[in-house]
Short mmCIF file of N, CA and C in Angstrom, two decimals:
data_model
loop_
_atom_site.label_atom_id
_atom_site.label_comp_id
_atom_site.label_asym_id
_atom_site.label_seq_id
_atom_site.Cartn_x
_atom_site.Cartn_y
_atom_site.Cartn_z
N UNK A 1 103.16 -35.48 -66.64
CA UNK A 1 104.88 -35.01 -67.28
C UNK A 1 105.77 -36.46 -67.28
N UNK A 2 106.35 -36.24 -68.65
CA UNK A 2 106.97 -36.95 -69.28
C UNK A 2 108.04 -36.39 -69.59
N UNK A 3 109.40 -37.05 -69.22
CA UNK A 3 110.37 -36.23 -68.97
C UNK A 3 111.43 -36.25 -70.63
N UNK A 4 111.90 -35.14 -70.80
CA UNK A 4 112.67 -34.89 -72.09
C UNK A 4 114.07 -35.76 -71.51
N UNK A 5 114.38 -36.61 -72.52
CA UNK A 5 115.73 -37.00 -72.46
C UNK A 5 116.72 -36.67 -73.85
N UNK A 6 117.96 -36.37 -73.03
CA UNK A 6 118.81 -35.56 -73.37
C UNK A 6 120.24 -36.50 -73.08
N UNK A 7 120.82 -37.14 -74.19
CA UNK A 7 122.16 -38.04 -73.53
C UNK A 7 122.24 -38.71 -72.38
N UNK A 8 120.93 -39.45 -72.25
CA UNK A 8 120.44 -40.04 -71.33
C UNK A 8 119.94 -39.32 -69.92
N UNK A 9 120.24 -37.99 -69.70
CA UNK A 9 119.33 -37.44 -68.88
C UNK A 9 118.00 -37.21 -68.87
N UNK A 10 117.58 -37.22 -68.18
CA UNK A 10 115.52 -37.04 -68.23
C UNK A 10 116.13 -35.44 -67.33
N UNK A 11 115.10 -34.73 -67.82
CA UNK A 11 114.59 -33.08 -67.85
C UNK A 11 113.23 -33.24 -67.49
N UNK A 12 112.60 -32.84 -66.37
CA UNK A 12 111.26 -32.54 -66.30
C UNK A 12 110.82 -31.23 -66.00
N UNK A 13 109.76 -30.50 -66.60
CA UNK A 13 109.24 -29.80 -66.25
C UNK A 13 108.59 -29.27 -64.87
N UNK A 14 109.69 -27.97 -63.97
CA UNK A 14 109.12 -27.64 -62.55
C UNK A 14 108.52 -26.59 -62.92
N UNK A 15 108.18 -25.60 -64.00
CA UNK A 15 107.35 -25.11 -63.91
C UNK A 15 107.50 -24.04 -65.15
N UNK A 16 106.52 -22.70 -65.77
CA UNK A 16 106.54 -22.24 -66.60
C UNK A 16 107.33 -20.92 -67.03
N UNK A 17 107.53 -20.94 -68.01
CA UNK A 17 108.30 -19.46 -68.18
C UNK A 17 108.91 -18.85 -68.94
N UNK A 18 109.78 -18.08 -69.49
CA UNK A 18 110.62 -17.58 -70.71
C UNK A 18 111.84 -18.11 -70.84
N UNK A 19 112.37 -17.92 -71.61
CA UNK A 19 113.61 -17.76 -72.00
C UNK A 19 114.09 -17.49 -73.08
N UNK A 20 113.78 -16.43 -73.08
CA UNK A 20 114.11 -15.09 -74.65
C UNK A 20 115.72 -15.06 -74.90
N UNK A 21 115.55 -15.09 -76.36
CA UNK A 21 117.00 -15.32 -76.67
C UNK A 21 117.39 -13.92 -77.57
N UNK A 22 118.30 -13.47 -77.24
CA UNK A 22 118.41 -12.01 -77.72
C UNK A 22 119.75 -11.72 -78.20
N UNK A 23 119.85 -10.83 -79.56
CA UNK A 23 121.36 -10.75 -80.51
C UNK A 23 121.54 -9.48 -80.56
N UNK A 24 122.84 -8.78 -80.01
CA UNK A 24 123.01 -7.94 -79.61
C UNK A 24 124.06 -7.99 -81.11
N UNK A 25 123.54 -6.76 -81.94
CA UNK A 25 125.21 -6.11 -82.71
C UNK A 25 125.76 -5.09 -82.40
N UNK A 26 127.20 -5.07 -82.71
CA UNK A 26 128.07 -3.97 -82.07
C UNK A 26 128.41 -3.34 -83.34
N UNK A 27 128.93 -2.24 -83.05
CA UNK A 27 129.37 -0.91 -83.94
C UNK A 27 130.43 -1.79 -84.73
N UNK A 28 131.27 -2.39 -84.66
CA UNK A 28 132.02 -2.89 -86.26
C UNK A 28 131.15 -4.53 -86.43
N UNK A 29 130.45 -4.77 -86.17
CA UNK A 29 129.10 -5.88 -86.99
C UNK A 29 129.36 -6.86 -86.36
N UNK A 30 130.01 -7.46 -85.35
CA UNK A 30 130.34 -8.32 -84.43
C UNK A 30 128.54 -8.67 -83.79
N UNK A 31 128.18 -9.90 -83.59
CA UNK A 31 127.24 -10.14 -82.87
C UNK A 31 127.36 -10.66 -81.46
N UNK A 32 126.84 -10.66 -80.83
CA UNK A 32 126.61 -11.93 -79.98
C UNK A 32 124.85 -12.44 -79.47
N UNK A 33 125.09 -13.89 -79.26
CA UNK A 33 123.54 -14.15 -78.76
C UNK A 33 123.50 -15.17 -77.77
N UNK A 34 122.26 -14.58 -76.78
CA UNK A 34 122.07 -15.69 -75.38
C UNK A 34 120.81 -16.03 -75.36
N UNK A 35 120.48 -16.98 -74.90
CA UNK A 35 119.20 -17.69 -74.23
C UNK A 35 119.34 -18.09 -73.13
N UNK A 36 118.41 -17.16 -72.10
CA UNK A 36 118.82 -17.70 -70.87
C UNK A 36 117.33 -17.63 -70.61
N UNK A 37 116.68 -18.55 -69.61
CA UNK A 37 115.71 -18.48 -68.59
C UNK A 37 115.44 -17.54 -67.76
N UNK A 38 114.63 -16.76 -67.33
CA UNK A 38 114.59 -15.61 -66.22
C UNK A 38 113.38 -16.21 -65.76
N UNK A 39 113.26 -15.58 -64.60
CA UNK A 39 112.72 -16.04 -63.26
C UNK A 39 111.41 -15.41 -63.55
N UNK A 40 110.82 -16.90 -62.98
CA UNK A 40 108.99 -16.40 -63.44
C UNK A 40 108.28 -15.78 -61.86
N UNK A 41 107.77 -14.71 -61.79
CA UNK A 41 107.61 -13.99 -61.01
C UNK A 41 105.98 -13.96 -60.39
N UNK A 42 105.20 -14.41 -61.21
CA UNK A 42 104.01 -14.45 -60.84
C UNK A 42 103.34 -15.80 -61.84
N UNK A 43 103.40 -16.61 -60.88
CA UNK A 43 102.85 -17.88 -62.14
C UNK A 43 101.34 -17.98 -62.11
N UNK A 44 100.55 -17.04 -61.74
CA UNK A 44 99.04 -17.36 -62.62
C UNK A 44 99.01 -16.43 -63.75
N UNK A 45 99.41 -15.33 -63.73
CA UNK A 45 99.70 -14.83 -65.49
C UNK A 45 101.05 -15.07 -66.04
N UNK A 46 101.96 -16.17 -65.36
CA UNK A 46 103.39 -16.22 -66.10
C UNK A 46 104.31 -14.85 -66.68
N UNK A 47 104.74 -14.23 -65.84
CA UNK A 47 105.32 -13.26 -66.19
C UNK A 47 106.55 -13.47 -65.61
N UNK A 48 107.49 -13.20 -66.59
CA UNK A 48 108.54 -13.85 -66.06
C UNK A 48 109.88 -12.43 -65.96
N UNK A 49 110.98 -12.04 -65.21
CA UNK A 49 111.94 -11.16 -65.35
C UNK A 49 113.12 -11.31 -65.52
N UNK A 50 114.22 -10.41 -65.85
CA UNK A 50 115.79 -11.10 -65.80
C UNK A 50 116.34 -10.09 -66.42
N UNK A 51 118.07 -10.65 -66.43
CA UNK A 51 119.04 -9.89 -66.99
C UNK A 51 119.76 -10.63 -67.13
N UNK A 52 120.29 -10.18 -68.75
CA UNK A 52 121.45 -10.43 -69.21
C UNK A 52 122.77 -9.38 -69.79
N UNK A 53 123.73 -10.07 -69.65
CA UNK A 53 124.89 -9.47 -69.96
C UNK A 53 125.62 -9.56 -70.85
N UNK A 54 125.68 -8.84 -72.08
CA UNK A 54 127.20 -9.07 -73.09
C UNK A 54 128.76 -8.51 -73.37
N UNK A 55 129.33 -8.87 -73.46
CA UNK A 55 130.81 -8.76 -72.91
C UNK A 55 131.37 -7.90 -74.44
N UNK A 56 131.09 -6.79 -74.74
CA UNK A 56 132.22 -6.32 -76.09
C UNK A 56 133.35 -7.74 -76.52
N UNK A 57 133.14 -7.54 -78.47
CA UNK A 57 133.82 -8.42 -78.80
C UNK A 57 135.40 -8.76 -78.27
N UNK A 58 135.94 -9.51 -78.04
CA UNK A 58 137.66 -9.65 -78.33
C UNK A 58 138.19 -8.52 -78.91
N UNK A 59 139.12 -7.62 -77.81
CA UNK A 59 140.38 -6.85 -78.66
C UNK A 59 139.85 -5.76 -78.81
N UNK A 60 138.54 -5.35 -78.77
CA UNK A 60 137.83 -4.06 -78.74
C UNK A 60 138.48 -3.26 -77.62
N UNK A 61 138.60 -3.91 -76.68
CA UNK A 61 139.07 -2.97 -75.50
C UNK A 61 140.29 -3.83 -74.95
N UNK A 62 141.14 -3.13 -74.88
CA UNK A 62 143.06 -3.63 -74.33
C UNK A 62 142.43 -3.43 -72.49
N UNK A 63 142.51 -2.97 -71.97
CA UNK A 63 142.01 -2.55 -70.68
C UNK A 63 140.53 -3.32 -70.03
N UNK A 64 140.98 -4.33 -68.98
CA UNK A 64 139.59 -4.77 -68.14
C UNK A 64 138.87 -3.72 -67.89
N UNK A 65 138.98 -2.56 -67.52
CA UNK A 65 138.09 -1.49 -66.52
C UNK A 65 137.01 -1.00 -67.76
N UNK A 66 137.83 -0.78 -68.98
CA UNK A 66 137.09 -0.23 -69.94
C UNK A 66 136.07 -1.42 -70.53
N UNK A 67 136.80 -2.91 -70.86
CA UNK A 67 135.94 -3.71 -71.84
C UNK A 67 134.71 -3.92 -70.72
N UNK A 68 134.69 -3.84 -69.44
CA UNK A 68 133.99 -3.82 -67.90
C UNK A 68 132.87 -2.62 -68.39
N UNK A 69 133.41 -1.55 -68.62
CA UNK A 69 132.55 -0.31 -68.29
C UNK A 69 131.70 -0.29 -69.71
N UNK A 70 132.20 -1.06 -70.60
CA UNK A 70 131.81 -1.24 -72.42
C UNK A 70 130.64 -2.04 -72.48
N UNK A 71 130.19 -3.08 -71.08
CA UNK A 71 129.41 -3.90 -71.47
C UNK A 71 128.10 -3.81 -71.86
N UNK A 72 127.06 -4.49 -72.65
CA UNK A 72 125.82 -3.98 -72.43
C UNK A 72 124.79 -4.80 -71.79
N UNK A 73 123.88 -4.67 -71.16
CA UNK A 73 123.14 -5.24 -70.31
C UNK A 73 121.47 -5.13 -70.45
N UNK A 74 120.83 -6.18 -70.47
CA UNK A 74 119.29 -6.49 -70.93
C UNK A 74 118.68 -6.73 -69.97
N UNK A 75 117.50 -5.61 -69.16
CA UNK A 75 117.00 -6.17 -67.86
C UNK A 75 115.55 -5.93 -68.59
N UNK A 76 114.32 -6.45 -68.21
CA UNK A 76 113.16 -6.62 -68.83
C UNK A 76 111.85 -7.42 -68.38
N UNK A 77 111.07 -7.21 -68.35
CA UNK A 77 110.08 -8.17 -67.76
C UNK A 77 109.55 -8.84 -69.16
N UNK A 78 108.82 -10.02 -69.33
CA UNK A 78 108.05 -10.86 -70.33
C UNK A 78 106.88 -11.09 -69.84
N UNK A 79 105.48 -11.01 -70.19
CA UNK A 79 104.23 -11.36 -69.92
C UNK A 79 103.68 -11.81 -71.12
N UNK A 80 102.63 -12.77 -70.86
CA UNK A 80 101.72 -13.23 -71.77
C UNK A 80 100.64 -11.88 -72.46
N UNK A 81 100.43 -12.05 -73.70
CA UNK A 81 99.26 -11.65 -74.01
C UNK A 81 98.55 -11.84 -73.49
N UNK A 82 97.54 -10.27 -73.25
CA UNK A 82 96.53 -10.32 -72.32
C UNK A 82 95.49 -10.69 -73.46
N UNK A 83 94.26 -11.49 -72.49
CA UNK A 83 93.49 -12.14 -73.12
C UNK A 83 91.88 -11.39 -72.61
N UNK A 84 91.41 -10.15 -73.06
CA UNK A 84 90.35 -9.39 -72.53
C UNK A 84 88.76 -10.35 -72.68
N UNK A 85 87.75 -10.35 -71.47
CA UNK A 85 87.28 -11.11 -71.75
C UNK A 85 86.01 -9.71 -71.42
N UNK A 86 85.38 -8.85 -71.92
CA UNK A 86 84.50 -7.72 -71.89
C UNK A 86 85.64 -6.71 -71.20
N UNK A 87 85.17 -6.56 -70.02
CA UNK A 87 86.31 -5.54 -69.05
C UNK A 87 87.25 -6.17 -67.74
N UNK A 88 87.22 -7.69 -67.89
CA UNK A 88 88.02 -8.21 -66.75
C UNK A 88 88.96 -8.52 -67.81
N UNK A 89 90.12 -9.02 -67.07
CA UNK A 89 91.36 -9.61 -67.29
C UNK A 89 91.35 -10.66 -66.79
#
């Protein structure tokens, strides 16, 4: 395991998983993009699950409660494409 060197730091691979990137477009056309590593659930088949939260664009809601009520959340499960060999996975 050779480390990735970034800004003098060494980063080692600790496991496998997914870091999906999502872009949400709001009704006024503004977008928010996030990339977040999701937690590996089953290391044998590399399933990963997670959740992300997107706040609405600034100025859309002046009341903090309305702003929180109109957040968008994405929750999901990512899995690699299955490779079938006969009838067994």
